Amino acid sequence: MTAQPAVQVKGIRKSFKDVDVLCGVDFDVEAGSIFALLGSNGAGKTTLVRILSTLLKADAGTATVHGVDVAANPGKVRESISLTGQFAAVDDVLTGRENLVLVAKLRHLKNAGAIADDLLARFSLTDAGDRKASTYSGGMRRRLDIAMSLIGNPPIIFLDEPTTGLDPQARIEVWQTMKKLADQGTTVLLTTLHLDEAEQLAHRIAILHKGTIIQNGTLAELKQVLPAARVEFVEKQSSLEDVFLALVGETGEAGTTADDPADSNVPARNEMQ
């Protein structure tokens, strides 16, 4: 962790015609942490991420990413970030390795092949590296997508609802990937509408509602908003996710997902270059 926030947002406002989408948003993200921006559909999460990633200009307020003002120096900001959207931005015609090599070459990096091989290993995709991405399962495609976004070692990564459309096994794989990124020092700003995702992953959680942050803190701090819990002895019932994982015989470990092309997400070219 460093003293300077990796991301700092102050008074950000954004409207589209007569609709106020962001109404003065403030928060800081510590370097090397996972920060979850939790909110329902239409809360303004994607709009805020687009502002922070320089794809959209705010109407008011300021934001800095890696110490750089996003409005004053967007080109410098792009050098420090990567953005992964709601659908995997992989090329189905190419193999997993070819996708990675392509991005490395587009970023004018040397040893593109070595970079690709390293990322395939890091994301447990080595055995599938020479297969076309069209044969990958949803979880594998998402892991490849995140691997592509890490080429060039950006210190900050924005993940906009990264588990959209994934089955329970694939979600767990992506969760494990995000935890590894934070453990290795990458700052992760995650937007999600899933309560359990924020609870499992985030060091801090900000709840965005109708364009405003209504609560911001650690999970323990947020739980203090509720009355003190009563101690009761009840029989714990298995969740549907527990049943599903038990029946399919998988634990969610990276690399164990069955390869079913029908489960794959429709690709969308939304990765920052």
PDB file of C-alpha atoms in Angstrom:
ATOM      1  CA  MET A   1       0.000   0.000   0.000  1.00  0.00           C
ATOM      2  CA  THR A   2       1.166   3.559  -0.719  1.00  0.00           C
ATOM      3  CA  ALA A   3       0.164   6.867   0.862  1.00  0.00           C
ATOM      4  CA  GLN A   4      -1.197   8.266  -2.397  1.00  0.00           C
ATOM      5  CA  PRO A   5      -4.468   6.720  -3.579  1.00  0.00           C
ATOM      6  CA  ALA A   6      -4.260   4.819  -6.839  1.00  0.00           C
ATOM      7  CA  VAL A   7      -7.615   6.344  -7.801  1.00  0.00           C
ATOM      8  CA  GLN A   8      -9.100   9.512  -6.320  1.00  0.00           C
ATOM      9  CA  VAL A   9     -12.567  10.794  -7.214  1.00  0.00           C
ATOM     10  CA  LYS A  10     -13.933  14.123  -5.993  1.00  0.00           C
ATOM     11  CA  GLY A  11     -17.344  15.563  -6.791  1.00  0.00           C
ATOM     12  CA  ILE A  12     -17.753  13.824 -10.152  1.00  0.00           C
ATOM     13  CA  ARG A  13     -20.999  14.730 -11.904  1.00  0.00           C
ATOM     14  CA  LYS A  14     -22.390  13.568 -15.236  1.00  0.00           C
ATOM     15  CA  SER A  15     -25.742  14.104 -16.926  1.00  0.00           C
ATOM     16  CA  PHE A  16     -27.170  12.948 -20.225  1.00  0.00           C
ATOM     17  CA  LYS A  17     -29.667  15.570 -21.390  1.00  0.00           C
ATOM     18  CA  ASP A  18     -32.107  15.891 -18.468  1.00  0.00           C
ATOM     19  CA  VAL A  19     -30.993  12.714 -16.672  1.00  0.00           C
ATOM     20  CA  ASP A  20     -28.502  13.091 -13.802  1.00  0.00           C
ATOM     21  CA  VAL A  21     -26.429   9.911 -13.799  1.00  0.00           C
ATOM     22  CA  LEU A  22     -23.680  10.898 -11.350  1.00  0.00           C
ATOM     23  CA  CYS A  23     -24.482  13.464  -8.680  1.00  0.00           C
ATOM     24  CA  GLY A  24     -21.221  14.275  -6.922  1.00  0.00           C
ATOM     25  CA  VAL A  25     -19.284  11.032  -6.401  1.00  0.00           C
ATOM     26  CA  ASP A  26     -16.334  10.891  -3.989  1.00  0.00           C
ATOM     27  CA  PHE A  27     -14.033   7.990  -3.063  1.00  0.00           C
ATOM     28  CA  ASP A  28     -10.393   6.879  -2.900  1.00  0.00           C
ATOM     29  CA  VAL A  29      -8.906   3.541  -3.910  1.00  0.00           C
ATOM     30  CA  GLU A  30      -5.739   2.369  -2.159  1.00  0.00           C
ATOM     31  CA  ALA A  31      -2.970   0.964  -4.318  1.00  0.00           C
ATOM     32  CA  GLY A  32      -2.819  -2.833  -4.412  1.00  0.00           C
ATOM     33  CA  SER A  33      -6.396  -3.267  -3.169  1.00  0.00           C
ATOM     34  CA  ILE A  34      -9.670  -4.500  -4.621  1.00  0.00           C
ATOM     35  CA  PHE A  35     -12.284  -1.762  -4.492  1.00  0.00           C
ATOM     36  CA  ALA A  36     -15.854  -2.778  -5.318  1.00  0.00           C
ATOM     37  CA  LEU A  37     -18.336  -0.283  -6.685  1.00  0.00           C
ATOM     38  CA  LEU A  38     -21.624  -1.962  -5.860  1.00  0.00           C
ATOM     39  CA  GLY A  39     -24.918  -0.890  -7.353  1.00  0.00           C
ATOM     40  CA  SER A  40     -27.972  -1.965  -9.279  1.00  0.00           C
ATOM     41  CA  ASN A  41     -28.414  -1.562 -13.032  1.00  0.00           C
ATOM     42  CA  GLY A  42     -28.604   2.119 -13.919  1.00  0.00           C
ATOM     43  CA  ALA A  43     -26.826   3.280 -10.771  1.00  0.00           C
ATOM     44  CA  GLY A  44     -24.044   4.931 -12.808  1.00  0.00           C
ATOM     45  CA  LYS A  45     -21.238   2.373 -12.369  1.00  0.00           C
ATOM     46  CA  THR A  46     -20.277   2.030 -16.034  1.00  0.00           C
ATOM     47  CA  THR A  47     -20.499   5.782 -16.601  1.00  0.00           C
ATOM     48  CA  LEU A  48     -18.046   6.358 -13.771  1.00  0.00           C
ATOM     49  CA  VAL A  49     -15.634   3.725 -15.101  1.00  0.00           C
ATOM     50  CA  ARG A  50     -15.779   5.312 -18.544  1.00  0.00           C
ATOM     51  CA  ILE A  51     -14.856   8.662 -17.007  1.00  0.00           C
ATOM     52  CA  LEU A  52     -11.952   7.178 -15.066  1.00  0.00           C
ATOM     53  CA  SER A  53     -10.687   5.361 -18.161  1.00  0.00           C
ATOM     54  CA  THR A  54     -10.841   8.619 -20.209  1.00  0.00           C
ATOM     55  CA  LEU A  55     -13.600   7.374 -22.534  1.00  0.00           C
ATOM     56  CA  LEU A  56     -16.041  10.001 -21.264  1.00  0.00           C
ATOM     57  CA  LYS A  57     -15.677  13.503 -19.825  1.00  0.00           C
ATOM     58  CA  ALA A  58     -17.279  14.480 -16.540  1.00  0.00           C
ATOM     59  CA  ASP A  59     -19.470  17.576 -16.324  1.00  0.00           C
ATOM     60  CA  ALA A  60     -17.923  18.589 -13.005  1.00  0.00           C
ATOM     61  CA  GLY A  61     -15.511  17.354 -10.355  1.00  0.00           C
ATOM     62  CA  THR A  62     -12.022  15.902 -10.605  1.00  0.00           C
ATOM     63  CA  ALA A  63     -10.495  12.444 -10.802  1.00  0.00           C
ATOM     64  CA  THR A  64      -6.909  11.239 -10.710  1.00  0.00           C
ATOM     65  CA  VAL A  65      -5.630   7.811 -11.690  1.00  0.00           C
ATOM     66  CA  HIS A  66      -2.081   6.834 -10.702  1.00  0.00           C
ATOM     67  CA  GLY A  67      -1.576  10.453  -9.685  1.00  0.00           C
ATOM     68  CA  VAL A  68      -2.599  11.840 -13.097  1.00  0.00           C
ATOM     69  CA  ASP A  69      -5.658  14.010 -13.768  1.00  0.00           C
ATOM     70  CA  VAL A  70      -7.935  12.116 -16.181  1.00  0.00           C
ATOM     71  CA  ALA A  71      -9.241  15.281 -17.844  1.00  0.00           C
ATOM     72  CA  ALA A  72      -5.942  17.172 -18.112  1.00  0.00           C
ATOM     73  CA  ASN A  73      -3.741  14.286 -19.281  1.00  0.00           C
ATOM     74  CA  PRO A  74      -5.827  11.379 -20.608  1.00  0.00           C
ATOM     75  CA  GLY A  75      -2.965   9.930 -22.655  1.00  0.00           C
ATOM     76  CA  LYS A  76      -0.811   9.539 -19.558  1.00  0.00           C
ATOM     77  CA  VAL A  77      -3.691   7.909 -17.695  1.00  0.00           C
ATOM     78  CA  ARG A  78      -4.119   5.310 -20.444  1.00  0.00           C
ATOM     79  CA  GLU A  79      -0.518   4.248 -19.960  1.00  0.00           C
ATOM     80  CA  SER A  80      -1.324   3.209 -16.376  1.00  0.00           C
ATOM     81  CA  ILE A  81      -4.625   1.400 -16.795  1.00  0.00           C
ATOM     82  CA  SER A  82      -6.442  -1.399 -18.520  1.00  0.00           C
ATOM     83  CA  LEU A  83     -10.178  -1.771 -18.952  1.00  0.00           C
ATOM     84  CA  THR A  84     -12.132  -4.998 -19.237  1.00  0.00           C
ATOM     85  CA  GLY A  85     -15.819  -4.634 -20.004  1.00  0.00           C
ATOM     86  CA  GLN A  86     -18.823  -6.847 -19.466  1.00  0.00           C
ATOM     87  CA  PHE A  87     -18.068  -9.236 -22.326  1.00  0.00           C
ATOM     88  CA  ALA A  88     -14.803 -10.944 -23.172  1.00  0.00           C
ATOM     89  CA  ALA A  89     -12.956  -9.031 -25.903  1.00  0.00           C
ATOM     90  CA  VAL A  90     -11.219 -12.025 -27.459  1.00  0.00           C
ATOM     91  CA  ASP A  91     -10.935 -12.926 -31.134  1.00  0.00           C
ATOM     92  CA  ASP A  92     -12.604 -16.290 -31.712  1.00  0.00           C
ATOM     93  CA  VAL A  93     -10.663 -16.928 -34.923  1.00  0.00           C
ATOM     94  CA  LEU A  94      -7.331 -16.796 -33.085  1.00  0.00           C
ATOM     95  CA  THR A  95      -5.947 -19.193 -30.506  1.00  0.00           C
ATOM     96  CA  GLY A  96      -5.546 -18.064 -26.932  1.00  0.00           C
ATOM     97  CA  ARG A  97      -1.820 -17.571 -27.456  1.00  0.00           C
ATOM     98  CA  GLU A  98      -2.355 -15.664 -30.709  1.00  0.00           C
ATOM     99  CA  ASN A  99      -4.752 -13.286 -28.950  1.00  0.00           C
ATOM    100  CA  LEU A 100      -2.078 -12.470 -26.391  1.00  0.00           C
ATOM    101  CA  VAL A 101       0.693 -12.131 -28.972  1.00  0.00           C
ATOM    102  CA  LEU A 102      -1.470  -9.780 -31.042  1.00  0.00           C
ATOM    103  CA  VAL A 103      -2.088  -7.421 -28.128  1.00  0.00           C
ATOM    104  CA  ALA A 104       1.596  -7.464 -27.146  1.00  0.00           C
ATOM    105  CA  LYS A 105       2.572  -6.515 -30.695  1.00  0.00           C
ATOM    106  CA  LEU A 106      -0.049  -3.769 -30.832  1.00  0.00           C
ATOM    107  CA  ARG A 107       1.551  -2.336 -27.685  1.00  0.00           C
ATOM    108  CA  HIS A 108       4.959  -2.500 -29.388  1.00  0.00           C
ATOM    109  CA  LEU A 109       6.418  -4.815 -26.758  1.00  0.00           C
ATOM    110  CA  LYS A 110       9.420  -7.008 -27.387  1.00  0.00           C
ATOM    111  CA  ASN A 111       9.306 -10.785 -26.881  1.00  0.00           C
ATOM    112  CA  ALA A 112       5.570 -10.996 -27.559  1.00  0.00           C
ATOM    113  CA  GLY A 113       5.723 -14.796 -27.576  1.00  0.00           C
ATOM    114  CA  ALA A 114       7.403 -14.963 -24.176  1.00  0.00           C
ATOM    115  CA  ILE A 115       4.852 -12.506 -22.750  1.00  0.00           C
ATOM    116  CA  ALA A 116       2.014 -14.656 -24.085  1.00  0.00           C
ATOM    117  CA  ASP A 117       3.480 -17.859 -22.647  1.00  0.00           C
ATOM    118  CA  ASP A 118       3.960 -16.251 -19.241  1.00  0.00           C
ATOM    119  CA  LEU A 119       0.355 -15.032 -19.101  1.00  0.00           C
ATOM    120  CA  LEU A 120      -1.007 -18.385 -20.254  1.00  0.00           C
ATOM    121  CA  ALA A 121       0.847 -19.983 -17.346  1.00  0.00           C
ATOM    122  CA  ARG A 122      -0.294 -17.353 -14.840  1.00  0.00           C
ATOM    123  CA  PHE A 123      -3.928 -17.843 -15.799  1.00  0.00           C
ATOM    124  CA  SER A 124      -3.811 -21.661 -16.052  1.00  0.00           C
ATOM    125  CA  LEU A 125      -4.402 -21.610 -19.809  1.00  0.00           C
ATOM    126  CA  THR A 126      -1.175 -23.174 -21.076  1.00  0.00           C
ATOM    127  CA  ASP A 127      -2.823 -26.438 -22.128  1.00  0.00           C
ATOM    128  CA  ALA A 128      -5.459 -24.494 -24.074  1.00  0.00           C
ATOM    129  CA  GLY A 129      -3.075 -21.934 -25.534  1.00  0.00           C
ATOM    130  CA  ASP A 130      -2.986 -23.474 -29.022  1.00  0.00           C
ATOM    131  CA  ARG A 131      -6.749 -23.916 -29.275  1.00  0.00           C
ATOM    132  CA  LYS A 132      -9.029 -21.362 -30.883  1.00  0.00           C
ATOM    133  CA  ALA A 133     -10.746 -19.080 -28.404  1.00  0.00           C
ATOM    134  CA  SER A 134     -14.091 -20.145 -29.907  1.00  0.00           C
ATOM    135  CA  THR A 135     -13.645 -23.500 -28.122  1.00  0.00           C
ATOM    136  CA  TYR A 136     -13.137 -21.907 -24.690  1.00  0.00           C
ATOM    137  CA  SER A 137     -15.715 -21.999 -21.917  1.00  0.00           C
ATOM    138  CA  GLY A 138     -17.046 -18.745 -20.478  1.00  0.00           C
ATOM    139  CA  GLY A 139     -14.634 -18.800 -17.557  1.00  0.00           C
ATOM    140  CA  MET A 140     -11.643 -19.513 -19.788  1.00  0.00           C
ATOM    141  CA  ARG A 141     -12.614 -16.687 -22.146  1.00  0.00           C
ATOM    142  CA  ARG A 142     -12.890 -14.265 -19.262  1.00  0.00           C
ATOM    143  CA  ARG A 143      -9.514 -15.328 -17.856  1.00  0.00           C
ATOM    144  CA  LEU A 144      -7.971 -14.860 -21.308  1.00  0.00           C
ATOM    145  CA  ASP A 145      -9.625 -11.444 -21.567  1.00  0.00           C
ATOM    146  CA  ILE A 146      -8.167 -10.348 -18.225  1.00  0.00           C
ATOM    147  CA  ALA A 147      -4.766 -11.758 -19.227  1.00  0.00           C
ATOM    148  CA  MET A 148      -4.890  -9.672 -22.413  1.00  0.00           C
ATOM    149  CA  SER A 149      -5.671  -6.573 -20.367  1.00  0.00           C
ATOM    150  CA  LEU A 150      -2.567  -7.115 -18.220  1.00  0.00           C
ATOM    151  CA  ILE A 151      -0.125  -6.996 -21.116  1.00  0.00           C
ATOM    152  CA  GLY A 152       2.239  -4.122 -20.411  1.00  0.00           C
ATOM    153  CA  ASN A 153       1.814  -4.558 -16.630  1.00  0.00           C
ATOM    154  CA  PRO A 154      -0.670  -1.740 -15.948  1.00  0.00           C
ATOM    155  CA  PRO A 155      -0.708  -0.910 -12.229  1.00  0.00           C
ATOM    156  CA  ILE A 156      -4.477  -0.309 -12.275  1.00  0.00           C
ATOM    157  CA  ILE A 157      -7.200  -2.395 -13.889  1.00  0.00           C
ATOM    158  CA  PHE A 158     -10.886  -1.551 -14.207  1.00  0.00           C
ATOM    159  CA  LEU A 159     -13.229  -4.544 -14.354  1.00  0.00           C
ATOM    160  CA  ASP A 160     -16.767  -3.564 -15.308  1.00  0.00           C
ATOM    161  CA  GLU A 161     -19.100  -6.378 -14.178  1.00  0.00           C
ATOM    162  CA  PRO A 162     -16.567  -9.048 -15.203  1.00  0.00           C
ATOM    163  CA  THR A 163     -18.717 -12.047 -14.237  1.00  0.00           C
ATOM    164  CA  THR A 164     -21.761 -11.047 -16.292  1.00  0.00           C
ATOM    165  CA  GLY A 165     -23.247 -14.135 -17.924  1.00  0.00           C
ATOM    166  CA  LEU A 166     -20.881 -16.627 -16.261  1.00  0.00           C
ATOM    167  CA  ASP A 167     -21.940 -19.847 -14.528  1.00  0.00           C
ATOM    168  CA  PRO A 168     -21.046 -20.445 -10.831  1.00  0.00           C
ATOM    169  CA  GLN A 169     -17.814 -22.322 -11.620  1.00  0.00           C
ATOM    170  CA  ALA A 170     -16.609 -19.629 -14.013  1.00  0.00           C
ATOM    171  CA  ARG A 171     -17.433 -16.886 -11.491  1.00  0.00           C
ATOM    172  CA  ILE A 172     -15.256 -18.569  -8.882  1.00  0.00           C
ATOM    173  CA  GLU A 173     -12.402 -18.848 -11.403  1.00  0.00           C
ATOM    174  CA  VAL A 174     -12.606 -15.120 -12.122  1.00  0.00           C
ATOM    175  CA  TRP A 175     -12.754 -14.342  -8.396  1.00  0.00           C
ATOM    176  CA  GLN A 176      -9.558 -16.317  -7.861  1.00  0.00           C
ATOM    177  CA  THR A 177      -7.934 -14.405 -10.705  1.00  0.00           C
ATOM    178  CA  MET A 178      -8.826 -11.046  -9.167  1.00  0.00           C
ATOM    179  CA  LYS A 179      -7.484 -12.086  -5.766  1.00  0.00           C
ATOM    180  CA  LYS A 180      -4.184 -13.112  -7.368  1.00  0.00           C
ATOM    181  CA  LEU A 181      -3.923  -9.762  -9.129  1.00  0.00           C
ATOM    182  CA  ALA A 182      -4.314  -7.853  -5.861  1.00  0.00           C
ATOM    183  CA  ASP A 183      -1.843 -10.174  -4.120  1.00  0.00           C
ATOM    184  CA  GLN A 184       0.684  -9.308  -6.840  1.00  0.00           C
ATOM    185  CA  GLY A 185       0.195  -5.559  -6.273  1.00  0.00           C
ATOM    186  CA  THR A 186      -2.302  -4.664  -9.010  1.00  0.00           C
ATOM    187  CA  THR A 187      -5.030  -2.225  -8.029  1.00  0.00           C
ATOM    188  CA  VAL A 188      -8.461  -3.519  -9.046  1.00  0.00           C
ATOM    189  CA  LEU A 189     -11.550  -1.336  -9.325  1.00  0.00           C
ATOM    190  CA  LEU A 190     -14.463  -3.707  -9.735  1.00  0.00           C
ATOM    191  CA  THR A 191     -18.028  -2.774 -10.586  1.00  0.00           C
ATOM    192  CA  THR A 192     -20.658  -5.340  -9.736  1.00  0.00           C
ATOM    193  CA  LEU A 193     -24.327  -5.753  -8.967  1.00  0.00           C
ATOM    194  CA  HIS A 194     -23.709  -9.026  -7.097  1.00  0.00           C
ATOM    195  CA  LEU A 195     -23.621  -8.648  -3.310  1.00  0.00           C
ATOM    196  CA  ASP A 196     -21.698 -11.886  -2.761  1.00  0.00           C
ATOM    197  CA  GLU A 197     -19.032 -10.826  -5.272  1.00  0.00           C
ATOM    198  CA  ALA A 198     -18.303  -7.617  -3.386  1.00  0.00           C
ATOM    199  CA  GLU A 199     -18.389  -9.470  -0.074  1.00  0.00           C
ATOM    200  CA  GLN A 200     -15.946 -12.168  -1.216  1.00  0.00           C
ATOM    201  CA  LEU A 201     -13.428  -9.957  -2.992  1.00  0.00           C
ATOM    202  CA  ALA A 202     -13.314  -6.354  -1.899  1.00  0.00           C
ATOM    203  CA  HIS A 203     -11.087  -4.715   0.685  1.00  0.00           C
ATOM    204  CA  ARG A 204     -13.466  -1.738   0.539  1.00  0.00           C
ATOM    205  CA  ILE A 205     -16.983  -1.412  -0.865  1.00  0.00           C
ATOM    206  CA  ALA A 206     -18.766   1.714  -2.051  1.00  0.00           C
ATOM    207  CA  ILE A 207     -22.502   1.483  -2.646  1.00  0.00           C
ATOM    208  CA  LEU A 208     -23.594   3.657  -5.569  1.00  0.00           C
ATOM    209  CA  HIS A 209     -27.310   4.441  -5.646  1.00  0.00           C
ATOM    210  CA  LYS A 210     -28.998   6.893  -8.003  1.00  0.00           C
ATOM    211  CA  GLY A 211     -25.691   8.523  -8.827  1.00  0.00           C
ATOM    212  CA  THR A 212     -24.494   9.002  -5.253  1.00  0.00           C
ATOM    213  CA  ILE A 213     -22.231   7.012  -2.918  1.00  0.00           C
ATOM    214  CA  ILE A 214     -24.507   6.251   0.027  1.00  0.00           C
ATOM    215  CA  GLN A 215     -22.026   4.086   1.983  1.00  0.00           C
ATOM    216  CA  ASN A 216     -18.279   3.472   1.692  1.00  0.00           C
ATOM    217  CA  GLY A 217     -16.160   1.262   3.919  1.00  0.00           C
ATOM    218  CA  THR A 218     -14.867  -2.188   4.691  1.00  0.00           C
ATOM    219  CA  LEU A 219     -17.321  -5.055   4.947  1.00  0.00           C
ATOM    220  CA  ALA A 220     -17.086  -4.905   8.732  1.00  0.00           C
ATOM    221  CA  GLU A 221     -17.786  -1.172   8.720  1.00  0.00           C
ATOM    222  CA  LEU A 222     -20.787  -1.569   6.435  1.00  0.00           C
ATOM    223  CA  LYS A 223     -22.233  -4.298   8.625  1.00  0.00           C
ATOM    224  CA  GLN A 224     -22.216  -1.879  11.562  1.00  0.00           C
ATOM    225  CA  VAL A 225     -25.006   0.027   9.824  1.00  0.00           C
ATOM    226  CA  LEU A 226     -27.347  -2.799  10.841  1.00  0.00           C
ATOM    227  CA  PRO A 227     -28.515  -3.484  14.418  1.00  0.00           C
ATOM    228  CA  ALA A 228     -26.395  -5.862  16.482  1.00  0.00           C
ATOM    229  CA  ALA A 229     -26.956  -9.489  15.524  1.00  0.00           C
ATOM    230  CA  ARG A 230     -28.752 -11.919  17.824  1.00  0.00           C
ATOM    231  CA  VAL A 231     -27.198 -15.307  18.470  1.00  0.00           C
ATOM    232  CA  GLU A 232     -29.467 -18.085  17.250  1.00  0.00           C
ATOM    233  CA  PHE A 233     -28.852 -21.744  16.510  1.00  0.00           C
ATOM    234  CA  VAL A 234     -30.280 -22.739  13.160  1.00  0.00           C
ATOM    235  CA  GLU A 235     -29.659 -25.534  10.702  1.00  0.00           C
ATOM    236  CA  LYS A 236     -27.637 -24.234   7.751  1.00  0.00           C
ATOM    237  CA  GLN A 237     -29.211 -25.050   4.409  1.00  0.00           C
ATOM    238  CA  SER A 238     -27.075 -25.540   1.328  1.00  0.00           C
ATOM    239  CA  SER A 239     -27.358 -22.867  -1.346  1.00  0.00           C
ATOM    240  CA  LEU A 240     -28.225 -23.660  -4.941  1.00  0.00           C
ATOM    241  CA  GLU A 241     -24.624 -22.830  -5.855  1.00  0.00           C
ATOM    242  CA  ASP A 242     -23.386 -25.434  -3.337  1.00  0.00           C
ATOM    243  CA  VAL A 243     -25.696 -28.019  -4.897  1.00  0.00           C
ATOM    244  CA  PHE A 244     -24.605 -27.164  -8.442  1.00  0.00           C
ATOM    245  CA  LEU A 245     -20.883 -27.389  -7.663  1.00  0.00           C
ATOM    246  CA  ALA A 246     -21.350 -30.643  -5.767  1.00  0.00           C
ATOM    247  CA  LEU A 247     -23.316 -32.246  -8.592  1.00  0.00           C
ATOM    248  CA  VAL A 248     -20.856 -31.302 -11.334  1.00  0.00           C
ATOM    249  CA  GLY A 249     -17.934 -32.365  -9.172  1.00  0.00           C
ATOM    250  CA  GLU A 250     -15.978 -29.124  -9.531  1.00  0.00           C
ATOM    251  CA  THR A 251     -14.418 -26.893  -6.888  1.00  0.00           C
ATOM    252  CA  GLY A 252     -13.957 -23.818  -9.054  1.00  0.00           C
ATOM    253  CA  GLU A 253     -10.184 -24.159  -9.251  1.00  0.00           C
ATOM    254  CA  ALA A 254      -8.696 -22.379 -12.269  1.00  0.00           C
ATOM    255  CA  GLY A 255      -8.240 -24.678 -15.224  1.00  0.00           C
ATOM    256  CA  THR A 256     -10.908 -27.233 -14.253  1.00  0.00           C
ATOM    257  CA  THR A 257     -13.844 -25.745 -16.146  1.00  0.00           C
ATOM    258  CA  ALA A 258     -15.283 -27.991 -18.827  1.00  0.00           C
ATOM    259  CA  ASP A 259     -14.874 -26.582 -22.310  1.00  0.00           C
ATOM    260  CA  ASP A 260     -18.325 -25.948 -23.766  1.00  0.00           C
ATOM    261  CA  PRO A 261     -18.363 -23.460 -26.619  1.00  0.00           C
ATOM    262  CA  ALA A 262     -22.084 -22.959 -26.129  1.00  0.00           C
ATOM    263  CA  ASP A 263     -21.395 -21.408 -22.734  1.00  0.00           C
ATOM    264  CA  SER A 264     -19.054 -18.772 -24.175  1.00  0.00           C
ATOM    265  CA  ASN A 265     -19.900 -15.078 -24.061  1.00  0.00           C
ATOM    266  CA  VAL A 266     -20.359 -13.097 -27.249  1.00  0.00           C
ATOM    267  CA  PRO A 267     -17.079 -11.198 -27.715  1.00  0.00           C
ATOM    268  CA  ALA A 268     -17.006  -7.437 -27.780  1.00  0.00           C
ATOM    269  CA  ARG A 269     -13.973  -5.329 -28.612  1.00  0.00           C
ATOM    270  CA  ASN A 270     -13.860  -3.186 -25.489  1.00  0.00           C
ATOM    271  CA  GLU A 271     -10.318  -3.613 -24.241  1.00  0.00           C
ATOM    272  CA  MET A 272      -8.136  -0.546 -23.844  1.00  0.00           C
ATOM    273  CA  GLN A 273      -5.245  -0.587 -26.255  1.00  0.00           C
TER     274      GLN A 273
END
